[in-house]
């Protein structure tokens, strides 16, 4: 039986190749434009699954915001620190991360970091990220949707076990966590590598209304 790779092992191995294929997803760039238009000057931003730091941390730190990126991959964190010196990066897991910022974040961005985990962990991670959004702040997330638990696949030449939630499950979970969904949509992205294949992407913009 083939041993499945952890998220840290997967992204340590992929390194900058991941950015080459997924660093310019049009819908993600549009989501960054959307959040940048709404943030106050010097906003506190958490980038969950920050990867190489590009495009999310680079774009938002470049706009003058205080960006913290977290990623399970040590290789990704080292790369991000080099490529985006204007942001702060930590090797950390969203399932156990404890933010140091009192009062939460003005924005939490989560672009595709939750797939290589079990479904209950994914649900708990959504709850945790929602709890870090300050009143008046935003959560912007993207994932590959589907009511999937513990599916063994080969992705980018690596054996991994993935889970996700359907669009409806995501929306319900965020509402239960106290967020108001402002917009959501799905789109198809085709990476320039046959090892990846076409992917359905779910994008969701939500807010925590001021008390």
Tab-separated table of C-alpha atoms in Angstrom:
chain	number	residue	atom	x	y	z
A	1	UNK	CA	0.000	0.000	0.000
A	2	UNK	CA	1.404	3.395	-0.987
A	3	UNK	CA	2.020	5.721	1.945
A	4	UNK	CA	0.073	8.949	1.527
A	5	UNK	CA	2.006	12.201	1.903
A	6	UNK	CA	1.144	14.821	4.497
A	7	UNK	CA	0.426	18.384	3.411
A	8	UNK	CA	3.840	19.457	4.712
A	9	UNK	CA	5.622	16.737	2.730
A	10	UNK	CA	3.611	17.491	-0.391
A	11	UNK	CA	4.323	21.214	-0.445
A	12	UNK	CA	7.929	20.833	0.693
A	13	UNK	CA	8.378	18.720	-2.435
A	14	UNK	CA	6.433	20.981	-4.803
A	15	UNK	CA	8.073	24.227	-3.704
A	16	UNK	CA	8.045	26.989	-6.321
A	17	UNK	CA	6.462	24.639	-8.862
A	18	UNK	CA	3.148	25.163	-7.095
A	19	UNK	CA	3.366	28.914	-7.631
A	20	UNK	CA	4.283	28.400	-11.283
A	21	UNK	CA	0.997	26.556	-11.866
A	22	UNK	CA	-1.374	28.101	-9.324
A	23	UNK	CA	0.080	31.535	-8.605
A	24	UNK	CA	-2.049	33.370	-11.172
A	25	UNK	CA	-5.514	31.853	-10.810
A	26	UNK	CA	-7.728	34.634	-12.226
A	27	UNK	CA	-10.508	34.197	-9.682
A	28	UNK	CA	-8.007	34.360	-6.803
A	29	UNK	CA	-6.547	37.584	-8.168
A	30	UNK	CA	-10.085	38.971	-8.432
A	31	UNK	CA	-10.720	37.973	-4.811
A	32	UNK	CA	-7.587	39.850	-3.737
A	33	UNK	CA	-8.786	42.937	-5.577
A	34	UNK	CA	-12.155	42.601	-3.828
A	35	UNK	CA	-10.650	42.393	-0.341
A	36	UNK	CA	-8.068	45.132	-0.993
A	37	UNK	CA	-10.830	47.569	-1.910
A	38	UNK	CA	-12.512	47.027	1.469
A	39	UNK	CA	-9.639	46.976	3.953
A	40	UNK	CA	-8.774	50.005	6.062
A	41	UNK	CA	-5.236	51.378	5.889
A	42	UNK	CA	-2.744	49.193	7.739
A	43	UNK	CA	-5.205	46.321	8.160
A	44	UNK	CA	-4.206	43.134	9.976
A	45	UNK	CA	-4.379	40.202	7.565
A	46	UNK	CA	-3.846	36.484	8.089
A	47	UNK	CA	-2.936	34.404	5.024
A	48	UNK	CA	-3.684	30.748	5.835
A	49	UNK	CA	-1.655	28.390	3.669
A	50	UNK	CA	0.536	31.234	2.478
A	51	UNK	CA	2.776	29.072	0.266
A	52	UNK	CA	5.494	31.090	-1.447
A	53	UNK	CA	3.843	34.311	-0.291
A	54	UNK	CA	2.617	35.045	-3.781
A	55	UNK	CA	0.176	36.287	-4.801
A	56	UNK	CA	-1.753	36.889	-1.549
A	57	UNK	CA	0.792	38.133	0.996
A	58	UNK	CA	2.764	39.991	-1.662
A	59	UNK	CA	-0.298	41.877	-2.922
A	60	UNK	CA	-1.673	42.810	0.483
A	61	UNK	CA	1.660	43.636	2.129
A	62	UNK	CA	2.483	45.727	-0.932
A	63	UNK	CA	-0.727	47.666	-0.302
A	64	UNK	CA	0.531	48.607	3.170
A	65	UNK	CA	-1.227	45.988	5.280
A	66	UNK	CA	0.283	44.025	8.181
A	67	UNK	CA	0.278	40.487	6.794
A	68	UNK	CA	1.008	37.290	8.699
A	69	UNK	CA	1.296	34.117	6.648
A	70	UNK	CA	1.136	30.607	8.073
A	71	UNK	CA	1.956	27.375	6.268
A	72	UNK	CA	2.735	23.789	7.316
A	73	UNK	CA	5.587	23.575	4.811
A	74	UNK	CA	8.987	24.705	6.082
A	75	UNK	CA	10.220	25.033	2.492
A	76	UNK	CA	7.311	27.296	1.583
A	77	UNK	CA	7.854	29.491	4.634
A	78	UNK	CA	11.545	29.944	3.836
A	79	UNK	CA	10.723	30.827	0.227
A	80	UNK	CA	8.030	33.288	1.292
A	81	UNK	CA	10.363	35.059	3.709
A	82	UNK	CA	12.769	35.631	0.832
A	83	UNK	CA	10.209	36.625	-1.795
A	84	UNK	CA	7.953	38.785	0.397
A	85	UNK	CA	10.098	40.485	3.069
A	86	UNK	CA	7.295	42.929	3.817
A	87	UNK	CA	5.176	40.223	5.471
A	88	UNK	CA	5.757	37.908	8.437
A	89	UNK	CA	5.659	34.140	7.938
A	90	UNK	CA	5.427	31.283	10.425
A	91	UNK	CA	5.502	27.528	10.016
A	92	UNK	CA	2.178	26.633	11.610
A	93	UNK	CA	-0.873	24.427	11.117
A	94	UNK	CA	-4.314	26.077	10.930
A	95	UNK	CA	-5.628	23.240	13.117
A	96	UNK	CA	-3.433	24.264	16.060
A	97	UNK	CA	-2.342	27.855	15.324
A	98	UNK	CA	-2.911	30.407	18.098
A	99	UNK	CA	-2.952	34.007	16.784
A	100	UNK	CA	-1.058	36.590	18.799
A	101	UNK	CA	-3.124	39.516	17.502
A	102	UNK	CA	-5.638	40.663	20.111
A	103	UNK	CA	-9.077	41.380	18.681
A	104	UNK	CA	-8.707	39.271	15.564
A	105	UNK	CA	-7.871	40.113	11.955
A	106	UNK	CA	-9.425	42.586	9.566
A	107	UNK	CA	-9.162	39.874	6.927
A	108	UNK	CA	-8.454	36.159	6.879
A	109	UNK	CA	-7.534	34.740	3.472
A	110	UNK	CA	-7.627	31.000	2.831
A	111	UNK	CA	-6.835	29.908	-0.703
A	112	UNK	CA	-6.852	26.091	-1.002
A	113	UNK	CA	-5.029	25.070	2.225
A	114	UNK	CA	-7.631	22.729	3.761
A	115	UNK	CA	-7.826	19.821	1.332
A	116	UNK	CA	-5.140	17.470	2.693
A	117	UNK	CA	-6.859	16.740	6.005
A	118	UNK	CA	-9.845	14.790	7.299
A	119	UNK	CA	-13.345	16.226	6.958
A	120	UNK	CA	-13.913	16.852	10.700
A	121	UNK	CA	-10.553	18.665	10.848
A	122	UNK	CA	-11.567	20.742	7.853
A	123	UNK	CA	-14.850	21.712	9.528
A	124	UNK	CA	-12.999	22.661	12.714
A	125	UNK	CA	-10.499	24.707	10.684
A	126	UNK	CA	-13.341	26.666	9.094
A	127	UNK	CA	-14.736	27.386	12.567
A	128	UNK	CA	-11.308	28.496	13.787
A	129	UNK	CA	-10.712	30.821	10.838
A	130	UNK	CA	-14.175	32.341	11.231
A	131	UNK	CA	-13.457	33.015	14.903
A	132	UNK	CA	-10.334	35.001	13.961
A	133	UNK	CA	-12.293	37.508	11.860
A	134	UNK	CA	-12.737	40.764	13.791
A	135	UNK	CA	-16.122	42.533	13.788
A	136	UNK	CA	-16.377	44.333	10.472
A	137	UNK	CA	-13.684	42.073	9.004
A	138	UNK	CA	-13.738	39.597	6.142
A	139	UNK	CA	-13.026	35.970	5.359
A	140	UNK	CA	-12.144	35.175	1.751
A	141	UNK	CA	-11.672	31.523	0.953
A	142	UNK	CA	-11.304	29.183	-1.986
A	143	UNK	CA	-11.260	25.412	-2.241
A	144	UNK	CA	-12.150	22.475	-4.456
A	145	UNK	CA	-15.722	21.697	-3.356
A	146	UNK	CA	-17.360	18.312	-2.848
A	147	UNK	CA	-18.736	16.169	-0.045
A	148	UNK	CA	-15.564	14.088	0.032
A	149	UNK	CA	-13.907	12.334	2.962
A	150	UNK	CA	-10.621	10.460	2.871
A	151	UNK	CA	-10.281	10.091	-0.891
A	152	UNK	CA	-6.913	8.682	-1.987
A	153	UNK	CA	-5.664	10.398	-5.137
A	154	UNK	CA	-2.454	11.162	-6.977
A	155	UNK	CA	-1.995	14.910	-7.447
A	156	UNK	CA	0.986	16.505	-9.149
A	157	UNK	CA	2.631	13.084	-9.059
A	158	UNK	CA	2.227	12.716	-5.279
A	159	UNK	CA	-0.053	10.265	-3.396
A	160	UNK	CA	-2.303	12.188	-0.978
A	161	UNK	CA	-5.579	11.733	0.862
A	162	UNK	CA	-8.012	14.603	0.434
A	163	UNK	CA	-11.312	15.743	1.905
A	164	UNK	CA	-13.648	18.641	1.243
A	165	UNK	CA	-17.175	19.945	1.802
A	166	UNK	CA	-19.866	20.728	-0.726
A	167	UNK	CA	-20.719	24.333	-1.525
A	168	UNK	CA	-23.860	24.023	0.612
A	169	UNK	CA	-21.891	22.572	3.551
A	170	UNK	CA	-19.385	25.430	3.384
A	171	UNK	CA	-22.128	28.050	3.354
A	172	UNK	CA	-23.952	26.440	6.260
A	173	UNK	CA	-20.781	26.079	8.311
A	174	UNK	CA	-19.816	29.733	7.853
A	175	UNK	CA	-23.320	30.896	8.780
A	176	UNK	CA	-23.252	28.751	11.909
A	177	UNK	CA	-19.890	30.329	12.773
A	178	UNK	CA	-21.494	33.786	12.741
A	179	UNK	CA	-20.386	35.031	9.321
A	180	UNK	CA	-22.583	36.528	6.626
A	181	UNK	CA	-21.801	35.274	3.135
A	182	UNK	CA	-21.708	38.229	0.759
A	183	UNK	CA	-20.853	36.405	-2.440
A	184	UNK	CA	-19.928	32.951	-3.674
A	185	UNK	CA	-19.373	31.311	-7.024
A	186	UNK	CA	-17.686	28.351	-8.688
A	187	UNK	CA	-15.379	28.333	-11.684
A	188	UNK	CA	-13.113	25.909	-13.521
A	189	UNK	CA	-9.346	26.327	-13.613
A	190	UNK	CA	-7.073	24.345	-15.917
A	191	UNK	CA	-3.426	24.301	-14.723
A	192	UNK	CA	-0.728	24.170	-17.376
A	193	UNK	CA	0.350	20.683	-16.325
A	194	UNK	CA	-1.382	17.374	-17.129
A	195	UNK	CA	-0.421	16.045	-13.692
A	196	UNK	CA	-2.823	18.520	-12.101
A	197	UNK	CA	-5.850	18.416	-14.401
A	198	UNK	CA	-8.902	20.739	-14.488
A	199	UNK	CA	-10.277	21.747	-11.095
A	200	UNK	CA	-13.609	23.160	-9.974
A	201	UNK	CA	-12.948	26.062	-7.608
A	202	UNK	CA	-15.365	27.463	-5.043
A	203	UNK	CA	-14.795	31.080	-3.959
A	204	UNK	CA	-16.595	32.638	-1.022
A	205	UNK	CA	-16.513	36.153	0.455
A	206	UNK	CA	-17.956	36.569	3.963
A	207	UNK	CA	-17.981	39.148	6.745
A	208	UNK	CA	-18.549	39.416	10.458
A	209	UNK	CA	-20.937	42.333	10.907
A	210	UNK	CA	-19.982	44.880	13.613
A	211	UNK	CA	-21.838	44.291	16.869
